[in-house]
mmCIF file of C-alpha atoms in Angstrom:
data_model
loop_
_atom_site.group_PDB
_atom_site.id
_atom_site.type_symbol
_atom_site.label_atom_id
_atom_site.label_comp_id
_atom_site.label_asym_id
_atom_site.label_seq_id
_atom_site.Cartn_x
_atom_site.Cartn_y
_atom_site.Cartn_z
ATOM 1 C CA UNK A 132 97.755 97.415 99.395
ATOM 2 C CA UNK A 133 96.962 100.409 97.266
ATOM 3 C CA UNK A 134 94.438 100.083 94.448
ATOM 4 C CA UNK A 135 94.947 102.146 91.304
ATOM 5 C CA UNK A 136 92.231 103.217 88.907
ATOM 6 C CA UNK A 137 93.070 104.857 85.589
ATOM 7 C CA UNK A 138 90.690 107.049 83.634
ATOM 8 C CA UNK A 139 90.712 109.601 80.859
ATOM 9 C CA UNK A 140 91.460 107.423 77.874
ATOM 10 C CA UNK A 141 89.535 107.671 74.635
ATOM 11 C CA UNK A 142 89.676 108.322 70.922
ATOM 12 C CA UNK A 143 91.433 111.449 69.693
ATOM 13 C CA UNK A 144 92.743 112.682 66.362
ATOM 14 C CA UNK A 145 96.453 113.011 65.720
ATOM 15 C CA UNK A 146 97.743 116.253 67.182
ATOM 16 C CA UNK A 147 95.130 116.238 69.921
ATOM 17 C CA UNK A 148 95.448 115.944 73.680
ATOM 18 C CA UNK A 149 94.235 113.739 76.487
ATOM 19 C CA UNK A 150 94.793 113.775 80.228
ATOM 20 C CA UNK A 151 94.971 110.458 81.997
ATOM 21 C CA UNK A 152 94.338 110.141 85.719
ATOM 22 C CA UNK A 153 95.545 107.509 88.150
ATOM 23 C CA UNK A 154 93.661 107.606 91.426
ATOM 24 C CA UNK A 155 94.822 105.646 94.437
ATOM 25 C CA UNK A 156 92.591 104.129 97.079
ATOM 26 C CA UNK A 157 93.170 101.883 100.050
ATOM 27 C CA UNK A 158 96.405 103.629 100.929
ATOM 28 C CA UNK A 159 97.754 107.041 100.152
ATOM 29 C CA UNK A 160 100.935 107.599 98.226
ATOM 30 C CA UNK A 161 103.892 108.342 100.480
ATOM 31 C CA UNK A 162 106.888 110.542 99.821
ATOM 32 C CA UNK A 163 109.016 107.421 99.248
ATOM 33 C CA UNK A 164 106.703 106.137 96.505
ATOM 34 C CA UNK A 165 107.211 106.122 92.767
ATOM 35 C CA UNK A 166 104.215 106.326 90.453
ATOM 36 C CA UNK A 167 104.664 105.516 86.823
ATOM 37 C CA UNK A 168 102.802 105.298 83.545
ATOM 38 C CA UNK A 169 103.379 102.449 81.121
ATOM 39 C CA UNK A 170 101.729 101.494 77.868
ATOM 40 C CA UNK A 171 101.224 98.389 75.804
ATOM 41 C CA UNK A 172 100.263 98.395 72.154
ATOM 42 C CA UNK A 173 98.830 95.293 70.462
ATOM 43 C CA UNK A 174 101.551 92.756 69.788
ATOM 44 C CA UNK A 175 104.170 94.763 71.654
ATOM 45 C CA UNK A 176 105.838 94.615 75.036
ATOM 46 C CA UNK A 177 104.715 96.911 77.824
ATOM 47 C CA UNK A 178 106.958 99.956 77.874
ATOM 48 C CA UNK A 179 107.788 102.711 80.307
ATOM 49 C CA UNK A 180 106.328 106.142 79.583
ATOM 50 C CA UNK A 181 106.940 108.379 82.591
ATOM 51 C CA UNK A 182 107.348 108.329 86.338
ATOM 52 C CA UNK A 183 107.269 110.681 89.266
ATOM 53 C CA UNK A 184 108.436 110.432 92.813
ATOM 54 C CA UNK A 185 105.467 111.265 95.024
ATOM 55 C CA UNK A 186 107.509 114.005 96.669
ATOM 56 C CA UNK A 187 107.324 115.615 93.222
ATOM 57 C CA UNK A 188 111.016 116.370 93.026
ATOM 58 C CA UNK A 189 111.970 113.750 90.449
ATOM 59 C CA UNK A 190 110.349 112.943 87.124
ATOM 60 C CA UNK A 191 111.488 110.727 84.290
ATOM 61 C CA UNK A 192 110.291 110.301 80.710
ATOM 62 C CA UNK A 193 110.832 107.925 77.857
ATOM 63 C CA UNK A 194 112.577 109.636 74.959
ATOM 64 C CA UNK A 195 109.605 109.158 72.662
ATOM 65 C CA UNK A 196 107.334 111.324 74.865
ATOM 66 C CA UNK A 197 109.742 114.046 75.975
ATOM 67 C CA UNK A 198 108.336 117.441 75.187
ATOM 68 C CA UNK A 199 104.848 116.040 74.558
ATOM 69 C CA UNK A 200 103.780 114.328 77.799
ATOM 70 C CA UNK A 201 103.881 115.710 81.328
ATOM 71 C CA UNK A 202 103.449 113.723 84.532
ATOM 72 C CA UNK A 203 102.202 115.488 87.640
ATOM 73 C CA UNK A 204 100.486 114.747 90.915
ATOM 74 C CA UNK A 205 97.824 116.206 93.154
ATOM 75 C CA UNK A 206 98.547 115.436 96.781
ATOM 76 C CA UNK A 207 95.098 116.364 98.011
ATOM 77 C CA UNK A 208 93.408 114.041 95.516
ATOM 78 C CA UNK A 209 95.999 111.266 95.814
ATOM 79 C CA UNK A 210 96.080 111.246 92.026
ATOM 80 C CA UNK A 211 98.753 111.237 89.356
ATOM 81 C CA UNK A 212 98.111 112.688 85.919
ATOM 82 C CA UNK A 213 99.619 112.179 82.499
ATOM 83 C CA UNK A 214 98.976 115.127 80.204
ATOM 84 C CA UNK A 215 99.483 113.979 76.640
ATOM 85 C CA UNK A 216 99.795 116.576 73.897
ATOM 86 C CA UNK A 217 100.626 116.341 70.206
ATOM 87 C CA UNK A 218 99.411 112.766 70.151
ATOM 88 C CA UNK A 219 100.492 110.499 67.324
ATOM 89 C CA UNK A 220 98.901 107.305 65.987
ATOM 90 C CA UNK A 221 101.861 105.381 67.407
ATOM 91 C CA UNK A 222 100.790 106.486 70.885
ATOM 92 C CA UNK A 223 97.795 104.173 70.563
ATOM 93 C CA UNK A 224 97.956 101.674 73.417
ATOM 94 C CA UNK A 225 96.496 100.640 76.729
ATOM 95 C CA UNK A 226 98.007 102.909 79.354
ATOM 96 C CA UNK A 227 98.634 101.587 82.845
ATOM 97 C CA UNK A 228 99.711 103.271 86.025
ATOM 98 C CA UNK A 229 101.810 101.515 88.611
ATOM 99 C CA UNK A 230 103.318 102.274 91.968
ATOM 100 C CA UNK A 231 105.947 100.943 94.284
ATOM 101 C CA UNK A 232 108.541 101.981 96.826
ATOM 102 C CA UNK A 233 111.459 103.938 95.453
ATOM 103 C CA UNK A 234 114.118 101.511 94.262
ATOM 104 C CA UNK A 235 111.956 98.413 94.748
ATOM 105 C CA UNK A 236 110.101 98.031 91.483
ATOM 106 C CA UNK A 237 106.418 98.266 90.653
ATOM 107 C CA UNK A 238 104.213 96.382 93.089
ATOM 108 C CA UNK A 239 100.699 97.569 92.213
ATOM 109 C CA UNK A 240 99.125 98.088 88.814
ATOM 110 C CA UNK A 241 95.882 99.546 87.579
ATOM 111 C CA UNK A 242 93.583 97.906 85.060
ATOM 112 C CA UNK A 243 94.547 100.200 82.203
ATOM 113 C CA UNK A 244 92.775 102.729 80.013
ATOM 114 C CA UNK A 245 92.662 102.615 76.222
ATOM 115 C CA UNK A 246 94.066 105.493 74.215
ATOM 116 C CA UNK A 247 93.426 105.476 70.480
ATOM 117 C CA UNK A 248 94.892 108.124 68.194
ATOM 118 C CA UNK A 249 93.486 108.286 64.696
ATOM 119 C CA UNK A 250 95.440 109.644 61.736
#
C-alpha cells in the first residue's frame, strides 16, 4: 500500500502563498490513480479541495479555490503539489492528501499538514 506524506504547511498572512507537497512511498502512482487534497477546519467536516488524475489529463477543484489553488504532479518525484495563492483566513485547516484508483474512492490518506492564515 502506498504511504503519503504531506509537507509545506505553515503560518502565512492573508494574501500570501504556500505550496503543499504530497510524496508517495511504498508504491508509485499509476496512470489509473487519482490523487486529491482535502482539508478539515476545527469543528467542520473534511471537504474536498482538488484532485488530479496521475496521467495529468484531468483536474478538479472545489468552487471556493478555483482561480487561487493549482494542483500538479511531478512524475519523477512521485509527488503531487497544491500551490495555494491569495490565501484567506477561511483557508485555515489541516490539509490532507489521499489517493485511490480512479472511480473507487480514496483508499490511502496522509497524516495532514496544518495551514494557518492570519488576517
